[in-house]
Amino acid sequence: MVQNQARHRIGILGAGNIFGRYVEGLRTFPELEVVRVADVDTARAKQAADEYGIAAGGDGDQLLDDDSVEIVVNITPPQFHAKTVISALEAGKHVYVEKPLAATVEEAREALDAAGRSTALLGSAPDTFLGSAVQTARHAIDTGLIGEAVGATAFVRSSRSETWHPDPRAFYGPGGGPVLDMGPYYLAALINCLGPVVQVSAATRIGAPTRKVTSPGRVVDEVTVEAATHASATLTFASGVIGTTLMSFDVWDTELPRIEIYGTEGTLALPNPNFFDGDVRLKRHGDEEWRVLTPVTELFGAVDTPEQHRRGLGVRDLAGAIGGGPHRANPQFAFHVLDVLASFETSQREKRFVTPESSCERPAPRPVH
């Protein structure tokens, strides 16, 4: 029972746009307690602490010096991930970092090396593959409901960040773009279901070179685009499955599905992998209608409500691994996701098929009800 589990004290590094989503999500787990928030803007950290009733707010050094903090949840911008992850690991803290693991493969490798030298654990988003939707799809594949998996499609459409985020520059700068911003959710879902990727062929480009920012409370009026905003790739999985992906900030309106997986005996349709839950639909050959599969794990939040914007299931996964449980959102998995996605630009630049240097194990499935 939860009340018999060890209590883990958490410090959140970064008080930006998704801070509240983490606090709300973590508070759904009685064994997790947020005790400190830190930000380069200490006034913002203290304001966040007051707003959410957290005991302490201050800077990053204070967080790392706080002996009561066992786990650091790192939600700084991607360009700061590697440096802050390494500092936290060297301070003896377990770390859970937002996606991507780092802004570049080289920096991510440095973070993995630091984790290898530390007795502390490193976990990384995306963690939405731990939700009921992808776990249900994984169970359907593993139990043969679609026969042998043959192909898959994944389509990322624009999140329209310039219409809701007060400062969307990170979405269009280094470490951003649809491939590294939204792509990790989709690729993590596919790798969890189908296994690691062994070959990538991609084409990428920048669409509009500048973006007008229209969000309420915006701090900039226009963003210069530095990252590719439209990418198409073919992925070959070690299992033999061939995946087709489109990841774009230039696709605002579309009737394309989110993710579909095609087998010799049927098709699975998955909901938005940026959320934890939602309907997974199955249509076997010969069926006249699609049917919704019963979720095989509990829901993280009510479907089609703001609860699906919460975060924290991956932090709970890390906490369980500290206690000796399986570590599903582990750094090798996150590194492979980043490595594959970084291969898109390599393939475009060098006009060739790319074999990712990394691989990973399919994470252990979560226990079925």
GROMACS .gro file of C-alpha atoms in nm:
model
  369
    1MET     CA    1   0.000   0.000   0.000
    2VAL     CA    2   0.112   0.357  -0.071
    3GLN     CA    3   0.110   0.457   0.296
    4ASN     CA    4   0.378   0.194   0.366
    5GLN     CA    5   0.612   0.320   0.094
    6ALA     CA    6   0.915   0.535   0.166
    7ARG     CA    7   0.853   0.908   0.139
    8HIS     CA    8   1.073   1.086  -0.115
    9ARG     CA    9   1.149   1.456  -0.078
   10ILE     CA   10   1.176   1.648  -0.403
   11GLY     CA   11   1.332   1.976  -0.512
   12ILE     CA   12   1.218   2.121  -0.845
   13LEU     CA   13   1.481   2.307  -1.047
   14GLY     CA   14   1.305   2.559  -1.269
   15ALA     CA   15   0.990   2.757  -1.199
   16GLY     CA   16   0.881   2.812  -1.558
   17ASN     CA   17   0.572   2.730  -1.760
   18ILE     CA   18   0.534   2.362  -1.666
   19PHE     CA   19   0.624   2.398  -1.297
   20GLY     CA   20   0.262   2.392  -1.185
   21ARG     CA   21   0.192   2.082  -1.392
   22TYR     CA   22   0.464   1.894  -1.206
   23VAL     CA   23   0.354   2.012  -0.863
   24GLU     CA   24  -0.007   1.911  -0.930
   25GLY     CA   25   0.095   1.575  -1.073
   26LEU     CA   26   0.343   1.489  -0.798
   27ARG     CA   27   0.085   1.569  -0.533
   28THR     CA   28  -0.131   1.284  -0.662
   29PHE     CA   29   0.126   1.044  -0.511
   30PRO     CA   30   0.135   1.047  -0.128
   31GLU     CA   31   0.489   0.907  -0.125
   32LEU     CA   32   0.627   1.213  -0.311
   33GLU     CA   33   0.669   1.548  -0.135
   34VAL     CA   34   0.789   1.870  -0.298
   35VAL     CA   35   0.993   2.059  -0.037
   36ARG     CA   36   1.187   2.316  -0.239
   37VAL     CA   37   1.181   2.507  -0.569
   38ALA     CA   38   1.481   2.679  -0.729
   39ASP     CA   39   1.523   2.908  -1.026
   40VAL     CA   40   1.790   3.137  -1.168
   41ASP     CA   41   1.532   3.407  -1.091
   42THR     CA   42   1.511   3.359  -0.715
   43ALA     CA   43   1.217   3.598  -0.686
   44ARG     CA   44   1.020   3.377  -0.922
   45ALA     CA   45   1.119   3.069  -0.722
   46LYS     CA   46   1.000   3.224  -0.397
   47GLN     CA   47   0.678   3.338  -0.558
   48ALA     CA   48   0.618   2.984  -0.689
   49ALA     CA   49   0.688   2.840  -0.344
   50ASP     CA   50   0.437   3.077  -0.186
   51GLU     CA   51   0.175   3.011  -0.452
   52TYR     CA   52   0.192   2.632  -0.416
   53GLY     CA   53   0.261   2.613  -0.042
   54ILE     CA   54   0.615   2.474  -0.080
   55ALA     CA   55   0.845   2.513   0.219
   56ALA     CA   56   1.143   2.681   0.050
   57GLY     CA   57   1.232   2.876  -0.263
   58GLY     CA   58   1.571   3.004  -0.376
   59ASP     CA   59   1.854   2.936  -0.619
   60GLY     CA   60   2.003   2.616  -0.757
   61ASP     CA   61   2.298   2.607  -0.519
   62GLN     CA   62   2.063   2.618  -0.222
   63LEU     CA   63   1.867   2.327  -0.366
   64LEU     CA   64   2.180   2.114  -0.415
   65ASP     CA   65   2.304   2.202  -0.064
   66ASP     CA   66   1.974   2.101   0.095
   67ASP     CA   67   2.033   1.759   0.253
   68SER     CA   68   1.661   1.699   0.283
   69VAL     CA   69   1.621   1.694  -0.097
   70GLU     CA   70   1.660   1.339  -0.229
   71ILE     CA   71   1.535   1.384  -0.588
   72VAL     CA   72   1.591   1.683  -0.815
   73VAL     CA   73   1.326   1.730  -1.083
   74ASN     CA   74   1.501   1.930  -1.353
   75ILE     CA   75   1.265   2.134  -1.573
   76THR     CA   76   1.516   2.393  -1.693
   77PRO     CA   77   1.534   2.470  -2.070
   78PRO     CA   78   1.704   2.197  -2.280
   79GLN     CA   79   2.029   2.390  -2.331
   80PHE     CA   80   2.086   2.373  -1.954
   81HIS     CA   81   1.992   2.009  -1.901
   82ALA     CA   82   2.336   1.848  -1.923
   83LYS     CA   83   2.512   2.096  -1.696
   84THR     CA   84   2.244   2.095  -1.429
   85VAL     CA   85   2.197   1.716  -1.441
   86ILE     CA   86   2.570   1.661  -1.390
   87SER     CA   87   2.584   1.911  -1.103
   88ALA     CA   88   2.292   1.744  -0.927
   89LEU     CA   89   2.436   1.394  -0.970
   90GLU     CA   90   2.771   1.511  -0.837
   91ALA     CA   91   2.587   1.653  -0.536
   92GLY     CA   92   2.455   1.303  -0.467
   93LYS     CA   93   2.097   1.372  -0.577
   94HIS     CA   94   1.882   1.141  -0.782
   95VAL     CA   95   1.770   1.333  -1.091
   96TYR     CA   96   1.466   1.328  -1.314
   97VAL     CA   97   1.506   1.561  -1.614
   98GLU     CA   98   1.252   1.687  -1.865
   99LYS     CA   99   1.293   1.587  -2.228
  100PRO     CA  100   1.512   1.588  -2.419
  101LEU     CA  101   1.781   1.435  -2.199
  102ALA     CA  102   2.013   1.710  -2.329
  103ALA     CA  103   2.022   1.958  -2.615
  104THR     CA  104   2.269   1.742  -2.814
  105VAL     CA  105   2.375   1.380  -2.825
  106GLU     CA  106   2.724   1.478  -2.712
  107GLU     CA  107   2.592   1.656  -2.403
  108ALA     CA  108   2.357   1.367  -2.330
  109ARG     CA  109   2.651   1.127  -2.341
  110GLU     CA  110   2.828   1.344  -2.081
  111ALA     CA  111   2.520   1.320  -1.859
  112LEU     CA  112   2.515   0.942  -1.897
  113ASP     CA  113   2.883   0.925  -1.808
  114ALA     CA  114   2.815   1.129  -1.494
  115ALA     CA  115   2.532   0.893  -1.403
  116GLY     CA  116   2.769   0.600  -1.450
  117ARG     CA  117   3.011   0.755  -1.200
  118SER     CA  118   2.739   0.825  -0.945
  119THR     CA  119   2.552   0.604  -0.704
  120ALA     CA  120   2.246   0.824  -0.769
  121LEU     CA  121   1.992   0.737  -1.037
  122LEU     CA  122   1.908   0.940  -1.347
  123GLY     CA  123   1.564   0.931  -1.503
  124SER     CA  124   1.430   1.128  -1.796
  125ALA     CA  125   1.112   1.227  -1.971
  126PRO     CA  126   0.917   1.156  -2.172
  127ASP     CA  127   0.721   0.946  -1.928
  128THR     CA  128   0.384   0.951  -2.102
  129PHE     CA  129   0.458   0.603  -2.239
  130LEU     CA  130   0.400   0.487  -1.879
  131GLY     CA  131   0.037   0.598  -1.903
  132SER     CA  132  -0.259   0.372  -1.966
  133ALA     CA  133  -0.280   0.448  -2.340
  134VAL     CA  134   0.064   0.332  -2.452
  135GLN     CA  135   0.068   0.053  -2.192
  136THR     CA  136  -0.263  -0.074  -2.333
  137ALA     CA  137  -0.127  -0.061  -2.688
  138ARG     CA  138   0.189  -0.242  -2.577
  139HIS     CA  139  -0.022  -0.514  -2.410
  140ALA     CA  140  -0.232  -0.554  -2.725
  141ILE     CA  141   0.082  -0.603  -2.937
  142ASP     CA  142   0.248  -0.837  -2.688
  143THR     CA  143  -0.063  -1.056  -2.666
  144GLY     CA  144  -0.094  -1.083  -3.045
  145LEU     CA  145  -0.412  -0.883  -3.104
  146ILE     CA  146  -0.276  -0.740  -3.432
  147GLY     CA  147  -0.062  -1.040  -3.522
  148GLU     CA  148   0.296  -0.954  -3.618
  149ALA     CA  149   0.365  -0.579  -3.625
  150VAL     CA  150   0.468  -0.469  -3.975
  151GLY     CA  151   0.446  -0.090  -3.993
  152ALA     CA  152   0.366   0.224  -3.799
  153THR     CA  153   0.291   0.590  -3.860
  154ALA     CA  154   0.336   0.891  -3.632
  155PHE     CA  155   0.228   1.245  -3.710
  156VAL     CA  156   0.328   1.547  -3.499
  157ARG     CA  157   0.132   1.862  -3.570
  158SER     CA  158   0.209   2.212  -3.442
  159SER     CA  159   0.140   2.284  -3.076
  160ARG     CA  160   0.095   2.650  -3.184
  161SER     CA  161   0.321   2.752  -2.897
  162GLU     CA  162   0.342   3.110  -3.019
  163THR     CA  163  -0.029   3.149  -2.940
  164TRP     CA  164  -0.012   3.038  -2.575
  165HIS     CA  165   0.348   3.046  -2.448
  166PRO     CA  166   0.471   3.388  -2.326
  167ASP     CA  167   0.826   3.319  -2.451
  168PRO     CA  168   0.834   3.046  -2.720
  169ARG     CA  169   1.193   3.111  -2.828
  170ALA     CA  170   1.310   2.775  -2.686
  171PHE     CA  171   1.069   2.594  -2.919
  172TYR     CA  172   1.246   2.742  -3.221
  173GLY     CA  173   1.606   2.755  -3.095
  174PRO     CA  174   1.881   2.494  -3.036
  175GLY     CA  175   1.736   2.181  -2.881
  176GLY     CA  176   1.389   2.282  -3.002
  177GLY     CA  177   1.182   2.230  -3.315
  178PRO     CA  178   0.908   1.968  -3.349
  179VAL     CA  179   1.156   1.679  -3.364
  180LEU     CA  180   1.307   1.746  -3.020
  181ASP     CA  181   1.007   1.921  -2.864
  182MET     CA  182   0.717   1.688  -2.950
  183GLY     CA  183   0.904   1.404  -3.121
  184PRO     CA  184   1.021   1.240  -2.796
  185TYR     CA  185   0.662   1.162  -2.691
  186TYR     CA  186   0.584   0.989  -3.019
  187LEU     CA  187   0.914   0.805  -3.052
  188ALA     CA  188   0.910   0.690  -2.689
  189ALA     CA  189   0.564   0.542  -2.749
  190LEU     CA  190   0.685   0.362  -3.060
  191ILE     CA  191   1.003   0.228  -2.899
  192ASN     CA  192   0.810   0.108  -2.596
  193CYS     CA  193   0.572  -0.078  -2.826
  194LEU     CA  194   0.811  -0.193  -3.100
  195GLY     CA  195   1.166  -0.183  -2.965
  196PRO     CA  196   1.478   0.015  -3.067
  197VAL     CA  197   1.546   0.180  -3.402
  198VAL     CA  198   1.836   0.064  -3.622
  199GLN     CA  199   1.810   0.292  -3.927
  200VAL     CA  200   1.689   0.645  -4.005
  201SER     CA  201   1.634   0.826  -4.335
  202ALA     CA  202   1.503   1.182  -4.307
  203ALA     CA  203   1.449   1.516  -4.476
  204THR     CA  204   1.408   1.841  -4.280
  205ARG     CA  205   1.361   2.213  -4.345
  206ILE     CA  206   1.264   2.544  -4.188
  207GLY     CA  207   0.921   2.671  -4.285
  208ALA     CA  208   0.853   3.035  -4.200
  209PRO     CA  209   1.186   3.192  -4.086
  210THR     CA  210   1.015   3.408  -3.823
  211ARG     CA  211   0.709   3.350  -3.605
  212LYS     CA  212   0.475   3.617  -3.472
  213VAL     CA  213   0.400   3.569  -3.103
  214THR     CA  214   0.038   3.637  -3.008
  215SER     CA  215   0.018   3.476  -2.663
  216PRO     CA  216  -0.125   3.671  -2.369
  217GLY     CA  217   0.149   3.820  -2.149
  218ARG     CA  218   0.412   3.763  -2.416
  219VAL     CA  219   0.766   3.885  -2.350
  220VAL     CA  220   0.866   3.887  -2.718
  221ASP     CA  221   0.667   3.983  -3.027
  222GLU     CA  222   0.858   3.776  -3.279
  223VAL     CA  223   1.082   3.469  -3.283
  224THR     CA  224   1.363   3.396  -3.526
  225VAL     CA  225   1.356   3.028  -3.624
  226GLU     CA  226   1.685   2.840  -3.586
  227ALA     CA  227   1.564   2.479  -3.572
  228ALA     CA  228   1.403   2.280  -3.852
  229THR     CA  229   1.025   2.309  -3.826
  230HIS     CA  230   0.922   2.038  -4.073
  231ALA     CA  231   1.070   1.687  -4.086
  232SER     CA  232   0.977   1.360  -4.249
  233ALA     CA  233   1.156   1.033  -4.174
  234THR     CA  234   1.146   0.660  -4.229
  235LEU     CA  235   1.249   0.452  -3.929
  236THR     CA  236   1.349   0.086  -3.938
  237PHE     CA  237   1.312  -0.093  -3.606
  238ALA     CA  238   1.527  -0.386  -3.497
  239SER     CA  239   1.208  -0.593  -3.497
  240GLY     CA  240   1.170  -0.530  -3.872
  241VAL     CA  241   0.882  -0.284  -3.836
  242ILE     CA  242   0.903   0.015  -4.071
  243GLY     CA  243   0.779   0.346  -3.932
  244THR     CA  244   0.681   0.660  -4.122
  245THR     CA  245   0.691   0.990  -3.932
  246LEU     CA  246   0.598   1.353  -3.998
  247MET     CA  247   0.696   1.607  -3.733
  248SER     CA  248   0.605   1.967  -3.805
  249PHE     CA  249   0.536   2.307  -3.655
  250ASP     CA  250   0.403   2.408  -3.998
  251VAL     CA  251   0.109   2.167  -3.990
  252TRP     CA  252  -0.163   2.351  -3.797
  253ASP     CA  253  -0.465   2.172  -3.942
  254THR     CA  254  -0.482   1.808  -4.045
  255GLU     CA  255  -0.697   1.495  -4.039
  256LEU     CA  256  -0.398   1.265  -3.992
  257PRO     CA  257  -0.397   1.026  -3.695
  258ARG     CA  258  -0.152   1.061  -3.406
  259ILE     CA  259  -0.005   0.709  -3.407
  260GLU     CA  260  -0.117   0.393  -3.583
  261ILE     CA  261   0.049   0.051  -3.569
  262TYR     CA  262  -0.027  -0.203  -3.842
  263GLY     CA  263  -0.003  -0.578  -3.801
  264THR     CA  264  -0.071  -0.890  -4.005
  265GLU     CA  265  -0.408  -0.930  -3.831
  266GLY     CA  266  -0.520  -0.580  -3.742
  267THR     CA  267  -0.450  -0.212  -3.665
  268LEU     CA  268  -0.410  -0.013  -3.343
  269ALA     CA  269  -0.488   0.360  -3.325
  270LEU     CA  270  -0.328   0.548  -3.033
  271PRO     CA  271  -0.427   0.888  -2.888
  272ASN     CA  272  -0.200   1.191  -2.843
  273PRO     CA  273   0.117   1.055  -2.673
  274ASN     CA  274   0.174   1.392  -2.506
  275PHE     CA  275  -0.098   1.275  -2.265
  276PHE     CA  276  -0.097   0.968  -2.042
  277ASP     CA  277  -0.444   0.836  -2.113
  278GLY     CA  278  -0.703   0.817  -2.387
  279ASP     CA  279  -0.883   0.570  -2.610
  280VAL     CA  280  -0.675   0.300  -2.778
  281ARG     CA  281  -0.877   0.159  -3.066
  282LEU     CA  282  -0.840  -0.179  -3.235
  283LYS     CA  283  -0.975  -0.302  -3.568
  284ARG     CA  284  -0.888  -0.657  -3.659
  285HIS     CA  285  -0.911  -0.779  -4.018
  286GLY     CA  286  -1.273  -0.865  -4.079
  287ASP     CA  287  -1.410  -0.636  -3.809
  288GLU     CA  288  -1.673  -0.392  -3.931
  289GLU     CA  289  -1.611  -0.137  -3.657
  290TRP     CA  290  -1.327  -0.010  -3.441
  291ARG     CA  291  -1.349  -0.102  -3.074
  292VAL     CA  292  -1.199   0.076  -2.774
  293LEU     CA  293  -0.973  -0.142  -2.563
  294THR     CA  294  -1.017  -0.147  -2.186
  295PRO     CA  295  -0.714   0.023  -2.023
  296VAL     CA  296  -0.476  -0.230  -1.870
  297THR     CA  297  -0.347   0.013  -1.604
  298GLU     CA  298  -0.510   0.281  -1.392
  299LEU     CA  299  -0.557   0.629  -1.541
  300PHE     CA  300  -0.320   0.907  -1.440
  301GLY     CA  301  -0.595   1.166  -1.486
  302ALA     CA  302  -0.942   1.206  -1.627
  303VAL     CA  303  -0.939   1.198  -2.007
  304ASP     CA  304  -1.023   1.521  -2.194
  305THR     CA  305  -0.965   1.732  -1.881
  306PRO     CA  306  -0.673   1.952  -1.764
  307GLU     CA  307  -0.558   1.656  -1.552
  308GLN     CA  308  -0.395   1.517  -1.867
  309HIS     CA  309  -0.154   1.813  -1.867
  310ARG     CA  310  -0.009   1.708  -1.531
  311ARG     CA  311   0.335   1.550  -1.508
  312GLY     CA  312   0.505   1.325  -1.255
  313LEU     CA  313   0.455   0.959  -1.342
  314GLY     CA  314   0.822   0.933  -1.446
  315VAL     CA  315   0.932   1.079  -1.112
  316ARG     CA  316   0.726   0.813  -0.938
  317ASP     CA  317   0.898   0.556  -1.162
  318LEU     CA  318   1.238   0.688  -1.049
  319ALA     CA  319   1.131   0.678  -0.685
  320GLY     CA  320   1.027   0.317  -0.728
  321ALA     CA  321   1.365   0.234  -0.883
  322ILE     CA  322   1.539   0.389  -0.580
  323GLY     CA  323   1.354   0.130  -0.378
  324GLY     CA  324   1.470  -0.150  -0.607
  325GLY     CA  325   1.184  -0.158  -0.856
  326PRO     CA  326   1.214  -0.153  -1.236
  327HIS     CA  327   1.342   0.173  -1.385
  328ARG     CA  328   1.143   0.223  -1.704
  329ALA     CA  329   1.205   0.591  -1.785
  330ASN     CA  330   1.579   0.525  -1.763
  331PRO     CA  331   1.867   0.720  -1.920
  332GLN     CA  332   1.952   0.456  -2.181
  333PHE     CA  333   1.595   0.468  -2.312
  334ALA     CA  334   1.595   0.850  -2.314
  335PHE     CA  335   1.937   0.860  -2.480
  336HIS     CA  336   1.822   0.628  -2.760
  337VAL     CA  337   1.514   0.847  -2.818
  338LEU     CA  338   1.739   1.154  -2.848
  339ASP     CA  339   1.997   0.972  -3.061
  340VAL     CA  340   1.735   0.861  -3.311
  341LEU     CA  341   1.574   1.204  -3.331
  342ALA     CA  342   1.914   1.375  -3.373
  343SER     CA  343   1.975   1.138  -3.664
  344PHE     CA  344   1.706   1.325  -3.861
  345GLU     CA  345   1.934   1.625  -3.908
  346THR     CA  346   2.237   1.405  -3.973
  347SER     CA  347   2.048   1.223  -4.247
  348GLN     CA  348   1.935   1.553  -4.401
  349ARG     CA  349   2.281   1.711  -4.384
  350GLU     CA  350   2.474   1.411  -4.516
  351LYS     CA  351   2.206   1.280  -4.755
  352ARG     CA  352   2.229   0.922  -4.630
  353PHE     CA  353   2.078   0.652  -4.414
  354VAL     CA  354   2.194   0.683  -4.053
  355THR     CA  355   2.248   0.397  -3.810
  356PRO     CA  356   2.204   0.527  -3.454
  357GLU     CA  357   2.503   0.447  -3.233
  358SER     CA  358   2.280   0.362  -2.938
  359SER     CA  359   2.018   0.103  -2.859
  360CYS     CA  360   1.805   0.018  -2.557
  361GLU     CA  361   1.585  -0.247  -2.407
  362ARG     CA  362   1.209  -0.216  -2.427
  363PRO     CA  363   1.110  -0.097  -2.078
  364ALA     CA  364   0.934  -0.351  -1.862
  365PRO     CA  365   0.558  -0.315  -1.900
  366ARG     CA  366   0.369  -0.183  -1.601
  367PRO     CA  367   0.167  -0.445  -1.413
  368VAL     CA  368  -0.171  -0.514  -1.569
  369HIS     CA  369  -0.480  -0.469  -1.350
   0.00000   0.00000   0.00000
